[in-house]
PDB file of C-alpha atoms in Angstrom:
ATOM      1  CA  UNK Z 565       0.000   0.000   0.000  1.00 40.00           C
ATOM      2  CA  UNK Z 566       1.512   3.065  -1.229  1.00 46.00           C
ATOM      3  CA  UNK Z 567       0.769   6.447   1.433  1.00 43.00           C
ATOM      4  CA  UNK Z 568       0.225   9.538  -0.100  1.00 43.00           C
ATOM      5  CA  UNK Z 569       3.271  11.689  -0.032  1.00 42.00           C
ATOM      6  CA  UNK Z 570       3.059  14.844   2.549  1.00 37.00           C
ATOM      7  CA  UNK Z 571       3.823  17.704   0.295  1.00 42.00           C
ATOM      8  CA  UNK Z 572       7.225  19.286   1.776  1.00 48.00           C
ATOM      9  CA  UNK Z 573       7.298  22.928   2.779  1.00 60.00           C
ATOM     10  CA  UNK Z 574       9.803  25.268   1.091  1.00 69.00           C
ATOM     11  CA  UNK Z 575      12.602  26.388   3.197  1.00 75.00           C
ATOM     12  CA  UNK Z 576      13.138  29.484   2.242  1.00 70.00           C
ATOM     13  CA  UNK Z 577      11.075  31.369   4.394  1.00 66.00           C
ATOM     14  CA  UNK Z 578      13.506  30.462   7.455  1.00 76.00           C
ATOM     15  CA  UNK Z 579      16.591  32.155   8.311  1.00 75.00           C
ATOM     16  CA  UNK Z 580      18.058  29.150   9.857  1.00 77.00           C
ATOM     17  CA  UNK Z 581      18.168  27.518   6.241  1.00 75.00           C
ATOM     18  CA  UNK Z 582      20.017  30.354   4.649  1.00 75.00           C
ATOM     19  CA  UNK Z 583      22.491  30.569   7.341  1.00 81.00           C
ATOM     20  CA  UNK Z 584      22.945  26.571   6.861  1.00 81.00           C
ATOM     21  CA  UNK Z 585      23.409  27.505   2.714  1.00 77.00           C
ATOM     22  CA  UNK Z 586      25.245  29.891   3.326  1.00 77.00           C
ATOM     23  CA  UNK Z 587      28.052  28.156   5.475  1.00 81.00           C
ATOM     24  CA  UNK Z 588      28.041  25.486   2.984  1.00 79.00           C
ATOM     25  CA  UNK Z 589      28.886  26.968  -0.142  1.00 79.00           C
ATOM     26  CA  UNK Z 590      31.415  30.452  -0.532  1.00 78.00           C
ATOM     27  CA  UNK Z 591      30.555  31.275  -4.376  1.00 78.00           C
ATOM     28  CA  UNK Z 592      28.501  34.336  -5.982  1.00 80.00           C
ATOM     29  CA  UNK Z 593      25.672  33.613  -6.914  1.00 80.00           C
ATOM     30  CA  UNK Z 594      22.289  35.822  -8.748  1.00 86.00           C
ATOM     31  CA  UNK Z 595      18.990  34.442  -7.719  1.00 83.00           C
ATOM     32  CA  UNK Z 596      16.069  35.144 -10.304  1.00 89.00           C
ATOM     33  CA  UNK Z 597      18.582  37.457 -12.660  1.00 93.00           C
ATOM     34  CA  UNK Z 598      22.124  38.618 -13.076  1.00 94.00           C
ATOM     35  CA  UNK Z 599      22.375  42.782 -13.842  1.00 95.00           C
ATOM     36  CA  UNK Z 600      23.420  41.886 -17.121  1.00 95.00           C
ATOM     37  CA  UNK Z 601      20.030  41.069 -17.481  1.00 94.00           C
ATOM     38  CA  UNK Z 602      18.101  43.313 -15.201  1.00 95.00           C
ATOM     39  CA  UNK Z 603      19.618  46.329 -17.074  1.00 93.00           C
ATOM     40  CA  UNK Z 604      18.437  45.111 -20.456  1.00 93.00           C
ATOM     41  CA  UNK Z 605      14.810  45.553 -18.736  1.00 93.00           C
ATOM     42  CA  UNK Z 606      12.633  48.510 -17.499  1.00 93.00           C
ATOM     43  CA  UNK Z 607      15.058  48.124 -14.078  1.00 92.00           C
ATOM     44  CA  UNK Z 608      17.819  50.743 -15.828  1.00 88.00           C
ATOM     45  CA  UNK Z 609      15.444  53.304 -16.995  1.00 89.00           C
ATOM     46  CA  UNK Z 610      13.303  53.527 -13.190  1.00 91.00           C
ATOM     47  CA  UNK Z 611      16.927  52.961 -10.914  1.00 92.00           C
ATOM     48  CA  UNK Z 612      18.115  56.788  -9.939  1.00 90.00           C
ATOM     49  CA  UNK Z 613      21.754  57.617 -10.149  1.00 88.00           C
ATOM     50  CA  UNK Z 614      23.719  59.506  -7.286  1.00 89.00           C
ATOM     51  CA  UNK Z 615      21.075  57.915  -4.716  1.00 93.00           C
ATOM     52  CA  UNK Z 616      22.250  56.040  -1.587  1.00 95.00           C
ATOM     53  CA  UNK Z 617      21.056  52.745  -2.484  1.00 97.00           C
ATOM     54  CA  UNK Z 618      19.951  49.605   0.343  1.00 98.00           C
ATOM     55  CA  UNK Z 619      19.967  46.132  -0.942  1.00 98.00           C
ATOM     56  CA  UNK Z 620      17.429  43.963   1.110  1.00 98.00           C
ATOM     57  CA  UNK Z 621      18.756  40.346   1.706  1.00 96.00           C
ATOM     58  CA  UNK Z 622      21.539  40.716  -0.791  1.00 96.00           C
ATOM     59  CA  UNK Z 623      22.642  36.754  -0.055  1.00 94.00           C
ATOM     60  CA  UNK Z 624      25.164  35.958  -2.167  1.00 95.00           C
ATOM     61  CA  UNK Z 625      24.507  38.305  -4.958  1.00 96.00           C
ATOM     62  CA  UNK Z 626      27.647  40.319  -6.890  1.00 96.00           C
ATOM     63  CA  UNK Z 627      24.363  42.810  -7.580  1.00 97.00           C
ATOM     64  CA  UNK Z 628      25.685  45.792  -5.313  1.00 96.00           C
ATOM     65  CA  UNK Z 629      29.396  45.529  -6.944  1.00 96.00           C
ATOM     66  CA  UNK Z 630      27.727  45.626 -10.248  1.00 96.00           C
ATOM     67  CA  UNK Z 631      25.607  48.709  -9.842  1.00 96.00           C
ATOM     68  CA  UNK Z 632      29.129  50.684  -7.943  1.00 95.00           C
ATOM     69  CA  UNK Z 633      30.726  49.787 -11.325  1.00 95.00           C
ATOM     70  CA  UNK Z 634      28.263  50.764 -13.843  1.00 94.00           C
ATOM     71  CA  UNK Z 635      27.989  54.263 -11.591  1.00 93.00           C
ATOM     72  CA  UNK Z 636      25.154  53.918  -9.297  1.00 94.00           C
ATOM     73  CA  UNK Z 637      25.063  54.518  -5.435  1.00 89.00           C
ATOM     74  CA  UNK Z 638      27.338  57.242  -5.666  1.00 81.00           C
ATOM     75  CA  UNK Z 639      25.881  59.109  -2.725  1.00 74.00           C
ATOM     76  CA  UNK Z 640      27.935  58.545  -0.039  1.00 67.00           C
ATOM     77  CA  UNK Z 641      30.283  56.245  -1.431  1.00 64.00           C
ATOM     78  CA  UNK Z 642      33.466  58.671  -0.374  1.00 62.00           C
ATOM     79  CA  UNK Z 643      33.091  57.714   3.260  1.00 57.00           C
ATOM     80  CA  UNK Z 644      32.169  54.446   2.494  1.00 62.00           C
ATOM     81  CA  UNK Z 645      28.628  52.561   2.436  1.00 71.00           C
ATOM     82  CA  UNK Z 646      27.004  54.215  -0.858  1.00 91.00           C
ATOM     83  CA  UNK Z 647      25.223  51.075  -1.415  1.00 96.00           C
ATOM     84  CA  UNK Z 648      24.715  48.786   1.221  1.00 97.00           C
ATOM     85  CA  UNK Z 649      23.879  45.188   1.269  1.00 98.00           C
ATOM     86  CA  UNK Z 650      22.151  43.469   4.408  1.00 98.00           C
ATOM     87  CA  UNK Z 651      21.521  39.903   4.863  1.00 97.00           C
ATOM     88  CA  UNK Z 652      20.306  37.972   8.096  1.00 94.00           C
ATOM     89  CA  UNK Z 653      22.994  35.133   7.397  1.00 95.00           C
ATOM     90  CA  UNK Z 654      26.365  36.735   8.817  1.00 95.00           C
ATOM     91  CA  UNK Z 655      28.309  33.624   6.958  1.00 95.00           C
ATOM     92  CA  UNK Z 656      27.249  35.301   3.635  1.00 96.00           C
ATOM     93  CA  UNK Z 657      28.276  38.612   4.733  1.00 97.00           C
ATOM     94  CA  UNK Z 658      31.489  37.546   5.901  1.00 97.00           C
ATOM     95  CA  UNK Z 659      31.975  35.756   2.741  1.00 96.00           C
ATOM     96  CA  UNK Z 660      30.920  38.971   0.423  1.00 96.00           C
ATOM     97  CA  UNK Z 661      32.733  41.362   2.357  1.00 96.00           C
ATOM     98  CA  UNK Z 662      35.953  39.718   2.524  1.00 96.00           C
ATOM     99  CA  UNK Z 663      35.568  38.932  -1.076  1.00 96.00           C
ATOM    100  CA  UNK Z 664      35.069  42.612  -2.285  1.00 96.00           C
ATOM    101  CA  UNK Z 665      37.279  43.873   0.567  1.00 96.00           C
ATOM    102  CA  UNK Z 666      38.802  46.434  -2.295  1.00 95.00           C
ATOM    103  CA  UNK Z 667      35.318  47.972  -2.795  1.00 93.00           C
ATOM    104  CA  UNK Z 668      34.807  49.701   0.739  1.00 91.00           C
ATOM    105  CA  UNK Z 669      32.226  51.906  -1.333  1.00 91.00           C
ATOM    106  CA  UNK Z 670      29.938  48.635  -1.224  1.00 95.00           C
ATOM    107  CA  UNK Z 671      28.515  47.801   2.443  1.00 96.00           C
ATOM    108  CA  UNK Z 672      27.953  44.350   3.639  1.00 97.00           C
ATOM    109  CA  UNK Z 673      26.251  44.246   6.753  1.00 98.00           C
ATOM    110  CA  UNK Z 674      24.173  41.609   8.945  1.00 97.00           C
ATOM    111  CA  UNK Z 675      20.656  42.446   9.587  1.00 96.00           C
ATOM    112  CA  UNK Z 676      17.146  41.372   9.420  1.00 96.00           C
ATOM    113  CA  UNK Z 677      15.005  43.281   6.376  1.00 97.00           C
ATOM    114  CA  UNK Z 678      12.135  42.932   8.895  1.00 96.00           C
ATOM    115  CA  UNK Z 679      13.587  44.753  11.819  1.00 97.00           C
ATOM    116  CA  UNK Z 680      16.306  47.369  10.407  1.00 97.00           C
ATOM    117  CA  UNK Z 681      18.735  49.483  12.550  1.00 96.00           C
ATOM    118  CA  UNK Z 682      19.120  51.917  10.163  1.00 96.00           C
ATOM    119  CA  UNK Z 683      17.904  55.747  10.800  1.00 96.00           C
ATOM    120  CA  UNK Z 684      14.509  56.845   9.586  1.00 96.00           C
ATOM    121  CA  UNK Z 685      14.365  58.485   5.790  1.00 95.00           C
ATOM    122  CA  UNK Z 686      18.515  57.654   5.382  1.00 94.00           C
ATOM    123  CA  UNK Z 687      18.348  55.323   1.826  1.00 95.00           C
ATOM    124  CA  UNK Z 688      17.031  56.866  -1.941  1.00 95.00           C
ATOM    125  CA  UNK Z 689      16.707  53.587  -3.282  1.00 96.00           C
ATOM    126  CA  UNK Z 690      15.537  50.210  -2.134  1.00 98.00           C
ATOM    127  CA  UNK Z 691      15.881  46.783  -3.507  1.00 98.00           C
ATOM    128  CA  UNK Z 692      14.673  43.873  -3.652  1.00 98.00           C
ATOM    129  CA  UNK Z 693      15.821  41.428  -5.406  1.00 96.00           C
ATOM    130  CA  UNK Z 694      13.659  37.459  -4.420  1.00 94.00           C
ATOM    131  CA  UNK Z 695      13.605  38.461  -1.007  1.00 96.00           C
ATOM    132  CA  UNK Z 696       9.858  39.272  -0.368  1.00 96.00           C
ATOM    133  CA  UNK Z 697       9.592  36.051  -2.731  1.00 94.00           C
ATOM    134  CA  UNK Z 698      11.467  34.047   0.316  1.00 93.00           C
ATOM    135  CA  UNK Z 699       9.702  35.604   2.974  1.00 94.00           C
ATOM    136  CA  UNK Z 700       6.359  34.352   1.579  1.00 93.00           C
ATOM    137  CA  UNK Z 701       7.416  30.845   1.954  1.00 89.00           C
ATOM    138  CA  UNK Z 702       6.634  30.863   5.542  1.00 88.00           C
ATOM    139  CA  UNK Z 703       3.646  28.053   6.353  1.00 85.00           C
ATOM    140  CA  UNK Z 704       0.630  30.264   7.079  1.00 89.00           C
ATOM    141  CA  UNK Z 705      -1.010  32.930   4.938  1.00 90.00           C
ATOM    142  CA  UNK Z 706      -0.794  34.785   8.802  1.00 93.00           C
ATOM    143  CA  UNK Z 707       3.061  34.501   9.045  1.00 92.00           C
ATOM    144  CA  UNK Z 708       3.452  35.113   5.203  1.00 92.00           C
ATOM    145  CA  UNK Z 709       1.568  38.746   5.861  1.00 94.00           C
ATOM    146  CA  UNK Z 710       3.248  39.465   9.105  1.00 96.00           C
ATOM    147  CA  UNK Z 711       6.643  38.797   6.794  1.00 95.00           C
ATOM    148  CA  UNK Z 712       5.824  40.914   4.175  1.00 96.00           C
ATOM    149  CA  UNK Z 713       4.170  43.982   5.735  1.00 97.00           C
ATOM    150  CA  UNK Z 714       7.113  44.170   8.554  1.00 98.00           C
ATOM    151  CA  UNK Z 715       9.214  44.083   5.011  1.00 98.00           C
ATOM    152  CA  UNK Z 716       7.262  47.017   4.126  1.00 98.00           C
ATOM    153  CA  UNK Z 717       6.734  48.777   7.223  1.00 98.00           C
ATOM    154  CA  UNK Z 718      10.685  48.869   7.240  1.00 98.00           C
ATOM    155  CA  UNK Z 719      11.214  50.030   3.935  1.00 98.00           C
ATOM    156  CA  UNK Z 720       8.907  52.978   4.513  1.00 98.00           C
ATOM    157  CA  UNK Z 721      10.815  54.103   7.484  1.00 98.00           C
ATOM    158  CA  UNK Z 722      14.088  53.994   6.214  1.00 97.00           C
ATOM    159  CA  UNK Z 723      13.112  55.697   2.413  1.00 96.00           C
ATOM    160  CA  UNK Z 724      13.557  59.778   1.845  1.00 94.00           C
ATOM    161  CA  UNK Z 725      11.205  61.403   0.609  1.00 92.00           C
ATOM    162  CA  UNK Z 726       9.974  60.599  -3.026  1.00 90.00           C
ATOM    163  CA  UNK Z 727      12.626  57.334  -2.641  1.00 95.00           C
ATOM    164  CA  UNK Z 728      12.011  54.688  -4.909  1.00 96.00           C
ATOM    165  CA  UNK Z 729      11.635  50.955  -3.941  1.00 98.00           C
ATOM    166  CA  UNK Z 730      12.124  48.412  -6.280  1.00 98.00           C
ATOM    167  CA  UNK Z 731      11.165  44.632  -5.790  1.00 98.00           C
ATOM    168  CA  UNK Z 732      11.936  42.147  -8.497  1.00 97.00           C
ATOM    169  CA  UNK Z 733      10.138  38.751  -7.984  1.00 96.00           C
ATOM    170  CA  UNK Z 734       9.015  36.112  -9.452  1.00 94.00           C
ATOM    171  CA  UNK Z 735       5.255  36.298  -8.482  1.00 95.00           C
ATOM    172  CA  UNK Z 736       2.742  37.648 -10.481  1.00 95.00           C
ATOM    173  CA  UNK Z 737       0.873  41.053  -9.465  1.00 96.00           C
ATOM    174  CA  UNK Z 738      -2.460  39.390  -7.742  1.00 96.00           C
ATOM    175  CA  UNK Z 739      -0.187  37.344  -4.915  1.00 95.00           C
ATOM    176  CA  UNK Z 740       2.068  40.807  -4.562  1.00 96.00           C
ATOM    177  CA  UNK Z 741       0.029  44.355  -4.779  1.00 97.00           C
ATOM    178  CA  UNK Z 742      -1.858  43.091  -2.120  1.00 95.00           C
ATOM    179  CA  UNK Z 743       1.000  43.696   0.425  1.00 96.00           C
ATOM    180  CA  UNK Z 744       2.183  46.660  -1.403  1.00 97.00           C
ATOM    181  CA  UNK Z 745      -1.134  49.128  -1.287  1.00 93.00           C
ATOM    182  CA  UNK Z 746      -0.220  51.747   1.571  1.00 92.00           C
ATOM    183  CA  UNK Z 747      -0.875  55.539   2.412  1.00 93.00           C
ATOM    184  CA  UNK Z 748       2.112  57.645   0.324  1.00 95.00           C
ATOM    185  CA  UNK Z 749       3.100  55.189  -1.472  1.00 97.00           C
ATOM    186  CA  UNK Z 750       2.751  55.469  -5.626  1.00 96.00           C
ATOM    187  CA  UNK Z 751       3.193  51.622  -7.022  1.00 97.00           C
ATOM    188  CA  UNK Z 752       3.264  50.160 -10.772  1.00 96.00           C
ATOM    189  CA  UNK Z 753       4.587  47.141 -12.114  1.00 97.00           C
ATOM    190  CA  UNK Z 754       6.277  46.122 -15.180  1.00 96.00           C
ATOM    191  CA  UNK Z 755       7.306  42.307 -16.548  1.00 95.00           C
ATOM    192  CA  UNK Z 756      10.592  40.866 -18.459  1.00 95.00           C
ATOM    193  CA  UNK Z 757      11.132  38.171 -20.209  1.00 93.00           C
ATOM    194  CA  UNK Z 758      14.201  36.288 -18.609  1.00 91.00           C
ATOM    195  CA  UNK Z 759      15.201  32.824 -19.850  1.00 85.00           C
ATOM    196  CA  UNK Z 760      12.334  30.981 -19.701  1.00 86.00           C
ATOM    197  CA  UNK Z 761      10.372  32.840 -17.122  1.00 89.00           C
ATOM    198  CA  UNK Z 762       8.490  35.785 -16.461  1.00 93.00           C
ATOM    199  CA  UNK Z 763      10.534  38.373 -13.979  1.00 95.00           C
ATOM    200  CA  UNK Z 764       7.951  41.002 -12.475  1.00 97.00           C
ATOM    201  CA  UNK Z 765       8.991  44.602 -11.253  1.00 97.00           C
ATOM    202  CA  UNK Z 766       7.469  46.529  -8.493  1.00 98.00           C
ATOM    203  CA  UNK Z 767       7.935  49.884  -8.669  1.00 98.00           C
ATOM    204  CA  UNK Z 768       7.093  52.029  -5.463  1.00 98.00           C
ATOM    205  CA  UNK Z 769       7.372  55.870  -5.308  1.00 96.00           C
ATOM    206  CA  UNK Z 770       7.045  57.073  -2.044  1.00 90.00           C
ATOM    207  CA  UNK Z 771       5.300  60.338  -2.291  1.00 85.00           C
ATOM    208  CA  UNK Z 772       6.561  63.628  -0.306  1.00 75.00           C
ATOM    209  CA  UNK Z 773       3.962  63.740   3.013  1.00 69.00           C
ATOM    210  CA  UNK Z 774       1.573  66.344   1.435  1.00 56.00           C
ATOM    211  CA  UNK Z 775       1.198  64.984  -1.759  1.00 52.00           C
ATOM    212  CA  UNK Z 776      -0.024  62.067   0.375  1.00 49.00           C
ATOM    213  CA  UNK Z 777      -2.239  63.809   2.267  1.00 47.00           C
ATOM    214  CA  UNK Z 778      -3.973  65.464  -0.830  1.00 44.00           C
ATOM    215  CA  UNK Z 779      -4.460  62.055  -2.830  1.00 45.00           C
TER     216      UNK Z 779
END
């Protein structure tokens, strides 16, 4: 008698895992798309130059050396930390920054993208880059929302005024927008082709206070 198989959960929505990964293997790696291919989408045309720019659960991801070298994140980059990558696993952190120890202009730092420690209105631009994706892996729809809008509530708090947040995922609009739709903040979306799947964009303007007030 064969027993039905118990569908197994997806890890991803659990930091442990990542840290686990992480340890494990010490090699770049782009989840969903490399820049070679985000920038031959809608992402070049919508990403500001000369912003201070926060990458949310970077992982492994070369992304933040990429966008130093093609000339973004500029703001701040003399003193160091003109784009900044955070990631809960401090493995891949250790990893990244001792591999692009020469770029002190790039950030790596530990952190939860649920709980940030960084001042209120301090980053222009926002990414995300499969990290809301991850965080909707948890088991219940209730720990899946509490996941995304704390994702949200942070972003909000640490964007300047008309900032832009950017999430790049791999789920369509009607499983997203609904934990995007917020007082003061402007979304759209936009979709690319890459390989052989569809990569959605999320773009979020957050709108000065009273332009908020009078929409």
């Amino acid at each position: 008698l064969l027993l039905p198989q118990i569908p197994r959960r997806s890890p991803y929505g659990e930091s442990e895992y990542w840290e686990q990964r992480y340890a494990a293997v010490d090699t770049a790696f782009d989840w969903l798309a490399s820049w070679e291919d985000l920038k031959q989408g809608p992402l070049a045309s919508m990403l500001p130059r000369g912003q201070r720019i926060l990458h949310l659960g970077c992982g492994n991801s070369p992304l933040g050396i990429d966008l130093y070298t093609d000339g973004y994140g500029t703001a701040g980059a003399a003193s160091g930390g003109g784009i900044v990558n955070v990631d809960i696993s401090e493995s891949v952190i250790d990893q990244m920054a001792k591999r692009y120890e020469d770029t002190p202009q790039v950030e790596w730092a530990v952190g939860d993208v649920t709980n940030l420690t960084y001042p209120d209105s301090s980053f222009g631009v926002l990414l995300d880059k499969g990290t809301l994706d991850a965080l909707l892996c948890k088991d219940t729809e209730a720990e899946k929302r509490r996941a995304a809008l704390s994702l949200c509530d942070e972003a909000d708090r640490v964007m300047a005024a008309d900032a832009v947040f950017i999430i790049m995922s791999f789920g369509q609009p009607e499983t997203r927008l609904k934990y995007l739709h917020r007082d003061g903040w402007a979304v759209q979306y936009e979709q690319q082709r890459v390989g052989e799947k569809n990569l959605f964009y999320y773009f979020i303007r957050k709108e000065p206070a009273s332009s908020a007030q009078t929409n």
